[in-house]
Amino acid sequence: MNDLPDFLKDEETRMDITNPVILLRAENQLETSVEVDAVLTPMKGNAQIDGKEVKVGSGYGKTPVVLASGKNVIALSRTGECTIEGVTSNVKVEDINNLLETIPDDIEVDLQPVVRNEGYYTAELGRAYEMPSSYEVDVPLSFEQNLNIVYNDSVQDLNKDLNDLDKVILKKANVLLTVDNAIPLKLQLKPENVLIKDVYGNELTTVKKTIEEDKQYVTESMDGEKPVTSELVLNLTSEDTAFLSKIDRICFKLTAVPGSATGVPLKDTQWLKVTSIKLSVPGGVNVDLN
């Protein structure tokens, strides 16, 4: 699967798609119907993903996949409903999302055609009957509650601006992040998904983090092209009154939640960018001049 946005490639991303569709295009050269049993395996880095696979066909106790004589376009989908033009048959595959829960590099398809009907038909002796086939994956942007998309980023090299604040006495500070989002998904910043690090890459565990209730979401782009600007407010507190002077990097992980933008395709041209970062101190500061 090519041309995926970077925010879908994170190892923690989990897709819960309402009705993914795999189109099986196949030509049956026999003069009788043929059933197809199939094993579909999601692959990443030339390895099967978490032992997952999806089995299709009556040979596996599932709904039969029947190819009529001639050309067929079979839609395998989670709901058994597909309105794509040219589809000749719909087959419900309830666990098909297992193929896409973790975005695969490829989906391997092993087909086993079998004639199971008892009717008479004509076959030419000595002829090798083939079944030319191709596959196409259609993923409409409609998600269920188990969606977990992760976007990792960081703001770094802050120490060169903050190291002179070691004489400033304070226990609270707010970090204001301005974010432009061209992704058609709403994103959320949670306190547990923020890491504060020093110049050596060590986490400053004494700094407590909270997110202001009405400043925790990044609004989605409605068309997947025009970016929308949002502001996030991260509250930092610490008993170490010189904690600001020790901060060098703020690492954050944004997790997507289903928003109001539906029917918009995900593209590799979509992006998210922190355009500015500001520091504010509630109530002002005290300066140690000793």
PDB file of C-alpha atoms in Angstrom:
ATOM      1  CA  MET A   1       0.000   0.000   0.000  1.00  0.00           C
ATOM      2  CA  ASN A   2       1.702   3.139  -1.272  1.00  0.00           C
ATOM      3  CA  ASP A   3       1.312   6.918  -0.928  1.00  0.00           C
ATOM      4  CA  LEU A   4       0.241   6.780   2.711  1.00  0.00           C
ATOM      5  CA  PRO A   5       0.506   9.860   4.939  1.00  0.00           C
ATOM      6  CA  ASP A   6       3.295   9.709   7.538  1.00  0.00           C
ATOM      7  CA  PHE A   7       0.761   9.916  10.367  1.00  0.00           C
ATOM      8  CA  LEU A   8      -0.620   6.488   9.372  1.00  0.00           C
ATOM      9  CA  LYS A   9       2.785   4.786   9.527  1.00  0.00           C
ATOM     10  CA  ASP A  10       3.380   4.994  13.274  1.00  0.00           C
ATOM     11  CA  GLU A  11       3.732   1.598  14.973  1.00  0.00           C
ATOM     12  CA  GLU A  12       0.968   2.494  17.451  1.00  0.00           C
ATOM     13  CA  THR A  13      -1.575   3.443  14.810  1.00  0.00           C
ATOM     14  CA  ARG A  14      -4.633   1.208  14.783  1.00  0.00           C
ATOM     15  CA  MET A  15      -7.364   1.573  12.179  1.00  0.00           C
ATOM     16  CA  ASP A  16     -10.998   0.723  12.861  1.00  0.00           C
ATOM     17  CA  ILE A  17     -12.624   1.337   9.489  1.00  0.00           C
ATOM     18  CA  THR A  18     -16.393   1.140   9.171  1.00  0.00           C
ATOM     19  CA  ASN A  19     -16.501  -0.608   5.801  1.00  0.00           C
ATOM     20  CA  PRO A  20     -13.194  -1.314   4.053  1.00  0.00           C
ATOM     21  CA  VAL A  21     -13.657  -2.963   0.663  1.00  0.00           C
ATOM     22  CA  ILE A  22     -11.384  -5.302  -1.270  1.00  0.00           C
ATOM     23  CA  LEU A  23     -12.392  -5.740  -4.893  1.00  0.00           C
ATOM     24  CA  LEU A  24     -11.545  -9.081  -6.461  1.00  0.00           C
ATOM     25  CA  ARG A  25     -11.600  -8.883 -10.252  1.00  0.00           C
ATOM     26  CA  ALA A  26     -11.470 -12.352 -11.784  1.00  0.00           C
ATOM     27  CA  GLU A  27     -12.340 -14.029 -15.064  1.00  0.00           C
ATOM     28  CA  ASN A  28     -13.856 -17.506 -14.953  1.00  0.00           C
ATOM     29  CA  GLN A  29     -13.095 -19.281 -18.246  1.00  0.00           C
ATOM     30  CA  LEU A  30     -15.223 -22.331 -17.461  1.00  0.00           C
ATOM     31  CA  GLU A  31     -18.821 -22.698 -18.584  1.00  0.00           C
ATOM     32  CA  THR A  32     -19.935 -23.199 -14.999  1.00  0.00           C
ATOM     33  CA  SER A  33     -19.732 -21.257 -11.789  1.00  0.00           C
ATOM     34  CA  VAL A  34     -16.640 -21.594  -9.635  1.00  0.00           C
ATOM     35  CA  GLU A  35     -16.301 -21.050  -5.913  1.00  0.00           C
ATOM     36  CA  VAL A  36     -13.184 -19.398  -4.545  1.00  0.00           C
ATOM     37  CA  ASP A  37     -11.616 -19.964  -1.136  1.00  0.00           C
ATOM     38  CA  ALA A  38      -9.043 -17.346  -0.198  1.00  0.00           C
ATOM     39  CA  VAL A  39      -6.566 -16.537   2.551  1.00  0.00           C
ATOM     40  CA  LEU A  40      -5.620 -12.848   2.787  1.00  0.00           C
ATOM     41  CA  THR A  41      -2.516 -12.031   4.824  1.00  0.00           C
ATOM     42  CA  PRO A  42      -1.365  -8.514   5.832  1.00  0.00           C
ATOM     43  CA  MET A  43       2.415  -8.085   5.490  1.00  0.00           C
ATOM     44  CA  LYS A  44       4.822  -5.501   6.852  1.00  0.00           C
ATOM     45  CA  GLY A  45       8.576  -5.662   6.272  1.00  0.00           C
ATOM     46  CA  ASN A  46       8.145  -9.041   4.498  1.00  0.00           C
ATOM     47  CA  ALA A  47       6.583 -10.544   7.635  1.00  0.00           C
ATOM     48  CA  GLN A  48       3.017 -11.376   8.595  1.00  0.00           C
ATOM     49  CA  ILE A  49       1.518  -8.786  10.945  1.00  0.00           C
ATOM     50  CA  ASP A  50       0.814 -10.212  14.415  1.00  0.00           C
ATOM     51  CA  GLY A  51      -0.164 -13.575  12.953  1.00  0.00           C
ATOM     52  CA  LYS A  52      -3.274 -12.003  11.432  1.00  0.00           C
ATOM     53  CA  GLU A  53      -5.058 -13.329   8.368  1.00  0.00           C
ATOM     54  CA  VAL A  54      -8.569 -13.345   6.943  1.00  0.00           C
ATOM     55  CA  LYS A  55     -10.117 -16.487   5.449  1.00  0.00           C
ATOM     56  CA  VAL A  56     -12.899 -16.232   2.902  1.00  0.00           C
ATOM     57  CA  GLY A  57     -15.162 -18.816   1.269  1.00  0.00           C
ATOM     58  CA  SER A  58     -17.310 -21.814   2.119  1.00  0.00           C
ATOM     59  CA  GLY A  59     -14.221 -24.014   2.471  1.00  0.00           C
ATOM     60  CA  TYR A  60     -13.512 -22.098   5.692  1.00  0.00           C
ATOM     61  CA  GLY A  61     -17.117 -22.123   6.870  1.00  0.00           C
ATOM     62  CA  LYS A  62     -17.709 -18.584   5.586  1.00  0.00           C
ATOM     63  CA  THR A  63     -20.045 -17.075   2.997  1.00  0.00           C
ATOM     64  CA  PRO A  64     -19.387 -18.654  -0.438  1.00  0.00           C
ATOM     65  CA  VAL A  65     -17.545 -16.526  -3.007  1.00  0.00           C
ATOM     66  CA  VAL A  66     -18.999 -17.540  -6.363  1.00  0.00           C
ATOM     67  CA  LEU A  67     -17.586 -16.565  -9.748  1.00  0.00           C
ATOM     68  CA  ALA A  68     -20.026 -16.818 -12.620  1.00  0.00           C
ATOM     69  CA  SER A  69     -18.760 -17.759 -16.054  1.00  0.00           C
ATOM     70  CA  GLY A  70     -17.020 -14.731 -17.564  1.00  0.00           C
ATOM     71  CA  LYS A  71     -15.761 -11.574 -15.861  1.00  0.00           C
ATOM     72  CA  ASN A  72     -16.568 -10.917 -12.208  1.00  0.00           C
ATOM     73  CA  VAL A  73     -16.036  -8.056  -9.756  1.00  0.00           C
ATOM     74  CA  ILE A  74     -16.511  -9.369  -6.214  1.00  0.00           C
ATOM     75  CA  ALA A  75     -16.635  -6.850  -3.331  1.00  0.00           C
ATOM     76  CA  LEU A  76     -15.414  -8.229  -0.002  1.00  0.00           C
ATOM     77  CA  SER A  77     -16.489  -5.805   2.736  1.00  0.00           C
ATOM     78  CA  ARG A  78     -17.170  -5.566   6.460  1.00  0.00           C
ATOM     79  CA  THR A  79     -20.885  -4.827   6.074  1.00  0.00           C
ATOM     80  CA  GLY A  80     -21.531  -6.789   2.887  1.00  0.00           C
ATOM     81  CA  GLU A  81     -22.663  -3.587   1.202  1.00  0.00           C
ATOM     82  CA  CYS A  82     -20.782  -1.817  -1.589  1.00  0.00           C
ATOM     83  CA  THR A  83     -22.039   0.673  -4.159  1.00  0.00           C
ATOM     84  CA  ILE A  84     -18.898   0.848  -6.286  1.00  0.00           C
ATOM     85  CA  GLU A  85     -19.836   0.807  -9.953  1.00  0.00           C
ATOM     86  CA  GLY A  86     -19.318  -2.495 -11.756  1.00  0.00           C
ATOM     87  CA  VAL A  87     -19.544  -4.772  -8.704  1.00  0.00           C
ATOM     88  CA  THR A  88     -21.275  -8.023  -9.648  1.00  0.00           C
ATOM     89  CA  SER A  89     -21.481  -9.574  -6.181  1.00  0.00           C
ATOM     90  CA  ASN A  90     -21.145  -8.478  -2.534  1.00  0.00           C
ATOM     91  CA  VAL A  91     -19.711 -10.764   0.138  1.00  0.00           C
ATOM     92  CA  LYS A  92     -19.782  -9.919   3.851  1.00  0.00           C
ATOM     93  CA  VAL A  93     -16.445 -10.500   5.610  1.00  0.00           C
ATOM     94  CA  GLU A  94     -16.924  -9.346   9.204  1.00  0.00           C
ATOM     95  CA  ASP A  95     -13.247  -9.578  10.207  1.00  0.00           C
ATOM     96  CA  ILE A  96     -11.828  -7.867   7.106  1.00  0.00           C
ATOM     97  CA  ASN A  97     -10.631  -4.909   9.228  1.00  0.00           C
ATOM     98  CA  ASN A  98      -7.948  -7.261  10.614  1.00  0.00           C
ATOM     99  CA  LEU A  99      -6.092  -6.719   7.336  1.00  0.00           C
ATOM    100  CA  LEU A 100      -5.903  -2.963   7.870  1.00  0.00           C
ATOM    101  CA  GLU A 101      -5.892  -2.479  11.647  1.00  0.00           C
ATOM    102  CA  THR A 102      -2.129  -2.076  11.370  1.00  0.00           C
ATOM    103  CA  ILE A 103      -1.389  -0.474   8.004  1.00  0.00           C
ATOM    104  CA  PRO A 104       0.330  -3.191   5.908  1.00  0.00           C
ATOM    105  CA  ASP A 105       2.926  -2.777   3.185  1.00  0.00           C
ATOM    106  CA  ASP A 106       1.188  -5.498   1.173  1.00  0.00           C
ATOM    107  CA  ILE A 107      -1.718  -7.905   1.384  1.00  0.00           C
ATOM    108  CA  GLU A 108      -0.874 -11.374   0.117  1.00  0.00           C
ATOM    109  CA  VAL A 109      -3.783 -13.253  -1.483  1.00  0.00           C
ATOM    110  CA  ASP A 110      -3.841 -17.038  -1.871  1.00  0.00           C
ATOM    111  CA  LEU A 111      -6.755 -18.157  -4.052  1.00  0.00           C
ATOM    112  CA  GLN A 112      -8.062 -21.700  -4.367  1.00  0.00           C
ATOM    113  CA  PRO A 113     -10.763 -22.043  -7.088  1.00  0.00           C
ATOM    114  CA  VAL A 114     -13.039 -25.069  -6.692  1.00  0.00           C
ATOM    115  CA  VAL A 115     -16.005 -26.369  -8.738  1.00  0.00           C
ATOM    116  CA  ARG A 116     -18.556 -27.446  -6.145  1.00  0.00           C
ATOM    117  CA  ASN A 117     -21.774 -27.595  -8.176  1.00  0.00           C
ATOM    118  CA  GLU A 118     -23.169 -30.935  -9.377  1.00  0.00           C
ATOM    119  CA  GLY A 119     -24.383 -29.741 -12.780  1.00  0.00           C
ATOM    120  CA  TYR A 120     -22.919 -30.827 -16.119  1.00  0.00           C
ATOM    121  CA  TYR A 121     -20.655 -28.499 -18.070  1.00  0.00           C
ATOM    122  CA  THR A 122     -18.230 -28.735 -20.959  1.00  0.00           C
ATOM    123  CA  ALA A 123     -14.462 -28.559 -20.491  1.00  0.00           C
ATOM    124  CA  GLU A 124     -11.811 -28.919 -23.175  1.00  0.00           C
ATOM    125  CA  LEU A 125      -9.416 -31.770 -22.467  1.00  0.00           C
ATOM    126  CA  GLY A 126      -5.734 -30.845 -22.416  1.00  0.00           C
ATOM    127  CA  ARG A 127      -6.474 -27.150 -21.914  1.00  0.00           C
ATOM    128  CA  ALA A 128      -5.094 -25.366 -18.860  1.00  0.00           C
ATOM    129  CA  TYR A 129      -7.874 -23.112 -17.618  1.00  0.00           C
ATOM    130  CA  GLU A 130      -6.561 -19.984 -15.970  1.00  0.00           C
ATOM    131  CA  MET A 131      -8.255 -17.434 -13.740  1.00  0.00           C
ATOM    132  CA  PRO A 132      -6.783 -13.977 -14.466  1.00  0.00           C
ATOM    133  CA  SER A 133      -7.320 -11.838 -11.363  1.00  0.00           C
ATOM    134  CA  SER A 134      -6.429  -8.511  -9.794  1.00  0.00           C
ATOM    135  CA  TYR A 135      -7.200  -6.773  -6.518  1.00  0.00           C
ATOM    136  CA  GLU A 136      -8.041  -3.293  -5.368  1.00  0.00           C
ATOM    137  CA  VAL A 137      -8.434  -1.897  -1.844  1.00  0.00           C
ATOM    138  CA  ASP A 138     -10.944   0.873  -1.167  1.00  0.00           C
ATOM    139  CA  VAL A 139     -10.864   2.485   2.291  1.00  0.00           C
ATOM    140  CA  PRO A 140     -13.616   5.091   2.814  1.00  0.00           C
ATOM    141  CA  LEU A 141     -12.795   7.615   5.554  1.00  0.00           C
ATOM    142  CA  SER A 142     -15.301   6.452   8.125  1.00  0.00           C
ATOM    143  CA  PHE A 143     -14.052   5.154  11.463  1.00  0.00           C
ATOM    144  CA  GLU A 144     -15.341   3.275  14.482  1.00  0.00           C
ATOM    145  CA  GLN A 145     -14.556   3.736  18.198  1.00  0.00           C
ATOM    146  CA  ASN A 146     -11.354   1.643  18.207  1.00  0.00           C
ATOM    147  CA  LEU A 147      -9.539   4.053  15.896  1.00  0.00           C
ATOM    148  CA  ASN A 148      -6.086   4.968  17.210  1.00  0.00           C
ATOM    149  CA  ILE A 149      -3.997   7.130  14.896  1.00  0.00           C
ATOM    150  CA  VAL A 150      -0.779   8.545  16.328  1.00  0.00           C
ATOM    151  CA  TYR A 151       1.212  11.588  15.193  1.00  0.00           C
ATOM    152  CA  ASN A 152       4.612  12.131  16.823  1.00  0.00           C
ATOM    153  CA  ASP A 153       6.478  15.437  16.816  1.00  0.00           C
ATOM    154  CA  SER A 154       8.693  17.566  19.057  1.00  0.00           C
ATOM    155  CA  VAL A 155       9.802  21.121  19.699  1.00  0.00           C
ATOM    156  CA  GLN A 156      13.542  21.128  20.336  1.00  0.00           C
ATOM    157  CA  ASP A 157      16.610  23.290  21.016  1.00  0.00           C
ATOM    158  CA  LEU A 158      14.647  25.300  23.583  1.00  0.00           C
ATOM    159  CA  ASN A 159      17.512  25.466  26.052  1.00  0.00           C
ATOM    160  CA  LYS A 160      19.338  28.174  24.125  1.00  0.00           C
ATOM    161  CA  ASP A 161      16.380  30.468  24.841  1.00  0.00           C
ATOM    162  CA  LEU A 162      15.536  29.203  28.334  1.00  0.00           C
ATOM    163  CA  ASN A 163      18.898  28.545  29.999  1.00  0.00           C
ATOM    164  CA  ASP A 164      19.173  32.175  31.185  1.00  0.00           C
ATOM    165  CA  LEU A 165      16.016  31.704  33.264  1.00  0.00           C
ATOM    166  CA  ASP A 166      17.848  29.854  36.034  1.00  0.00           C
ATOM    167  CA  LYS A 167      17.569  33.009  38.170  1.00  0.00           C
ATOM    168  CA  VAL A 168      13.817  33.247  37.649  1.00  0.00           C
ATOM    169  CA  ILE A 169      11.819  31.785  40.517  1.00  0.00           C
ATOM    170  CA  LEU A 170       8.558  30.176  39.425  1.00  0.00           C
ATOM    171  CA  LYS A 171       6.659  26.962  39.805  1.00  0.00           C
ATOM    172  CA  LYS A 172       4.172  27.304  36.959  1.00  0.00           C
ATOM    173  CA  ALA A 173       4.375  28.060  33.254  1.00  0.00           C
ATOM    174  CA  ASN A 174       2.143  27.597  30.237  1.00  0.00           C
ATOM    175  CA  VAL A 175       3.353  26.482  26.827  1.00  0.00           C
ATOM    176  CA  LEU A 176       1.150  27.692  23.963  1.00  0.00           C
ATOM    177  CA  LEU A 177       1.429  25.684  20.758  1.00  0.00           C
ATOM    178  CA  THR A 178      -0.079  27.019  17.538  1.00  0.00           C
ATOM    179  CA  VAL A 179      -0.801  24.151  15.150  1.00  0.00           C
ATOM    180  CA  ASP A 180      -1.810  24.142  11.481  1.00  0.00           C
ATOM    181  CA  ASN A 181      -3.611  20.936  10.501  1.00  0.00           C
ATOM    182  CA  ALA A 182      -4.308  19.858   6.912  1.00  0.00           C
ATOM    183  CA  ILE A 183      -5.326  16.349   8.003  1.00  0.00           C
ATOM    184  CA  PRO A 184      -9.081  15.584   7.843  1.00  0.00           C
ATOM    185  CA  LEU A 185      -9.037  14.164  11.367  1.00  0.00           C
ATOM    186  CA  LYS A 186      -9.467  15.773  14.761  1.00  0.00           C
ATOM    187  CA  LEU A 187      -6.414  15.338  17.002  1.00  0.00           C
ATOM    188  CA  GLN A 188      -6.061  15.353  20.771  1.00  0.00           C
ATOM    189  CA  LEU A 189      -3.096  16.086  23.051  1.00  0.00           C
ATOM    190  CA  LYS A 190      -3.179  14.186  26.350  1.00  0.00           C
ATOM    191  CA  PRO A 191      -0.840  14.893  29.312  1.00  0.00           C
ATOM    192  CA  GLU A 192       0.491  11.343  29.331  1.00  0.00           C
ATOM    193  CA  ASN A 193       1.573  11.815  25.719  1.00  0.00           C
ATOM    194  CA  VAL A 194       3.951  14.688  26.518  1.00  0.00           C
ATOM    195  CA  LEU A 195       7.602  14.248  27.490  1.00  0.00           C
ATOM    196  CA  ILE A 196       9.773  17.099  28.800  1.00  0.00           C
ATOM    197  CA  LYS A 197      13.509  16.481  28.232  1.00  0.00           C
ATOM    198  CA  ASP A 198      16.783  18.214  29.083  1.00  0.00           C
ATOM    199  CA  VAL A 199      19.800  18.819  26.801  1.00  0.00           C
ATOM    200  CA  TYR A 200      21.023  15.265  27.496  1.00  0.00           C
ATOM    201  CA  GLY A 201      17.767  13.686  26.375  1.00  0.00           C
ATOM    202  CA  ASN A 202      16.714  12.749  29.894  1.00  0.00           C
ATOM    203  CA  GLU A 203      13.081  13.165  30.929  1.00  0.00           C
ATOM    204  CA  LEU A 204      12.433  15.841  33.544  1.00  0.00           C
ATOM    205  CA  THR A 205      10.197  13.707  35.738  1.00  0.00           C
ATOM    206  CA  THR A 206       9.712  16.447  38.345  1.00  0.00           C
ATOM    207  CA  VAL A 207       7.693  18.523  35.859  1.00  0.00           C
ATOM    208  CA  LYS A 208       3.957  17.814  36.054  1.00  0.00           C
ATOM    209  CA  LYS A 209       1.845  18.296  32.924  1.00  0.00           C
ATOM    210  CA  THR A 210      -1.808  19.089  32.363  1.00  0.00           C
ATOM    211  CA  ILE A 211      -3.727  20.293  29.293  1.00  0.00           C
ATOM    212  CA  GLU A 212      -6.315  23.042  29.510  1.00  0.00           C
ATOM    213  CA  GLU A 213      -9.743  21.491  28.976  1.00  0.00           C
ATOM    214  CA  ASP A 214     -10.776  23.704  26.044  1.00  0.00           C
ATOM    215  CA  LYS A 215      -7.262  23.774  24.531  1.00  0.00           C
ATOM    216  CA  GLN A 216      -6.542  20.060  24.037  1.00  0.00           C
ATOM    217  CA  TYR A 217      -7.867  19.512  20.497  1.00  0.00           C
ATOM    218  CA  VAL A 218      -6.509  20.247  17.032  1.00  0.00           C
ATOM    219  CA  THR A 219      -9.399  20.918  14.681  1.00  0.00           C
ATOM    220  CA  GLU A 220      -9.604  18.804  11.531  1.00  0.00           C
ATOM    221  CA  SER A 221      -9.335  20.128   7.975  1.00  0.00           C
ATOM    222  CA  MET A 222     -12.748  19.729   6.378  1.00  0.00           C
ATOM    223  CA  ASP A 223     -11.428  19.088   2.857  1.00  0.00           C
ATOM    224  CA  GLY A 224      -8.016  17.564   3.579  1.00  0.00           C
ATOM    225  CA  GLU A 225      -6.311  20.444   1.782  1.00  0.00           C
ATOM    226  CA  LYS A 226      -6.908  23.778   3.495  1.00  0.00           C
ATOM    227  CA  PRO A 227      -5.192  23.841   6.920  1.00  0.00           C
ATOM    228  CA  VAL A 228      -7.047  24.867  10.079  1.00  0.00           C
ATOM    229  CA  THR A 229      -5.234  26.693  12.892  1.00  0.00           C
ATOM    230  CA  SER A 230      -5.688  25.634  16.529  1.00  0.00           C
ATOM    231  CA  GLU A 231      -4.040  26.492  19.830  1.00  0.00           C
ATOM    232  CA  LEU A 232      -2.989  23.963  22.441  1.00  0.00           C
ATOM    233  CA  VAL A 233      -2.125  25.010  26.002  1.00  0.00           C
ATOM    234  CA  LEU A 234       0.194  22.803  28.032  1.00  0.00           C
ATOM    235  CA  ASN A 235       0.425  23.643  31.741  1.00  0.00           C
ATOM    236  CA  LEU A 236       3.717  22.846  33.481  1.00  0.00           C
ATOM    237  CA  THR A 237       4.284  22.851  37.245  1.00  0.00           C
ATOM    238  CA  SER A 238       7.279  21.824  39.350  1.00  0.00           C
ATOM    239  CA  GLU A 239       8.673  22.200  42.854  1.00  0.00           C
ATOM    240  CA  ASP A 240      12.012  22.939  41.187  1.00  0.00           C
ATOM    241  CA  THR A 241      11.778  26.724  40.808  1.00  0.00           C
ATOM    242  CA  ALA A 242      14.441  26.737  38.068  1.00  0.00           C
ATOM    243  CA  PHE A 243      12.850  23.978  35.959  1.00  0.00           C
ATOM    244  CA  LEU A 244      12.352  26.181  32.888  1.00  0.00           C
ATOM    245  CA  SER A 245      16.095  26.687  32.452  1.00  0.00           C
ATOM    246  CA  LYS A 246      16.555  22.906  32.183  1.00  0.00           C
ATOM    247  CA  ILE A 247      14.044  22.273  29.369  1.00  0.00           C
ATOM    248  CA  ASP A 248      15.454  21.604  25.906  1.00  0.00           C
ATOM    249  CA  ARG A 249      12.812  19.519  24.152  1.00  0.00           C
ATOM    250  CA  ILE A 250       9.073  18.984  24.374  1.00  0.00           C
ATOM    251  CA  CYS A 251       8.032  15.725  22.718  1.00  0.00           C
ATOM    252  CA  PHE A 252       4.368  15.177  22.090  1.00  0.00           C
ATOM    253  CA  LYS A 253       2.144  12.522  20.645  1.00  0.00           C
ATOM    254  CA  LEU A 254      -1.188  13.538  19.100  1.00  0.00           C
ATOM    255  CA  THR A 255      -3.861  10.868  18.848  1.00  0.00           C
ATOM    256  CA  ALA A 256      -6.654  11.218  16.325  1.00  0.00           C
ATOM    257  CA  VAL A 257     -10.321  10.967  17.254  1.00  0.00           C
ATOM    258  CA  PRO A 258     -13.221  10.691  14.842  1.00  0.00           C
ATOM    259  CA  GLY A 259     -14.146  14.229  13.747  1.00  0.00           C
ATOM    260  CA  SER A 260     -16.840  15.681  11.540  1.00  0.00           C
ATOM    261  CA  ALA A 261     -14.886  15.413   8.274  1.00  0.00           C
ATOM    262  CA  THR A 262     -16.076  12.226   6.581  1.00  0.00           C
ATOM    263  CA  GLY A 263     -15.706  11.038   3.026  1.00  0.00           C
ATOM    264  CA  VAL A 264     -12.389  12.880   2.635  1.00  0.00           C
ATOM    265  CA  PRO A 265      -9.506  10.671   1.442  1.00  0.00           C
ATOM    266  CA  LEU A 266      -6.279  10.410   3.404  1.00  0.00           C
ATOM    267  CA  LYS A 267      -3.312  11.502   1.256  1.00  0.00           C
ATOM    268  CA  ASP A 268       0.453  11.668   1.638  1.00  0.00           C
ATOM    269  CA  THR A 269       0.263  15.405   0.902  1.00  0.00           C
ATOM    270  CA  GLN A 270      -1.629  16.108   4.133  1.00  0.00           C
ATOM    271  CA  TRP A 271       0.391  17.529   6.990  1.00  0.00           C
ATOM    272  CA  LEU A 272       0.461  18.973  10.478  1.00  0.00           C
ATOM    273  CA  LYS A 273       2.885  21.672  11.623  1.00  0.00           C
ATOM    274  CA  VAL A 274       3.586  23.500  14.881  1.00  0.00           C
ATOM    275  CA  THR A 275       3.949  27.042  13.575  1.00  0.00           C
ATOM    276  CA  SER A 276       4.817  28.757  16.856  1.00  0.00           C
ATOM    277  CA  ILE A 277       5.536  28.069  20.500  1.00  0.00           C
ATOM    278  CA  LYS A 278       5.139  30.664  23.245  1.00  0.00           C
ATOM    279  CA  LEU A 279       5.732  30.684  26.974  1.00  0.00           C
ATOM    280  CA  SER A 280       3.540  32.474  29.463  1.00  0.00           C
ATOM    281  CA  VAL A 281       3.816  32.707  33.237  1.00  0.00           C
ATOM    282  CA  PRO A 282       0.533  33.111  35.172  1.00  0.00           C
ATOM    283  CA  GLY A 283       0.806  35.960  37.620  1.00  0.00           C
ATOM    284  CA  GLY A 284       4.251  37.065  36.449  1.00  0.00           C
ATOM    285  CA  VAL A 285       7.677  36.021  37.751  1.00  0.00           C
ATOM    286  CA  ASN A 286      10.090  36.697  40.602  1.00  0.00           C
ATOM    287  CA  VAL A 287      13.773  37.160  39.823  1.00  0.00           C
ATOM    288  CA  ASP A 288      16.582  36.023  42.118  1.00  0.00           C
ATOM    289  CA  LEU A 289      19.301  38.683  41.771  1.00  0.00           C
ATOM    290  CA  ASN A 290      21.724  37.038  44.239  1.00  0.00           C
TER     291      ASN A 290
END
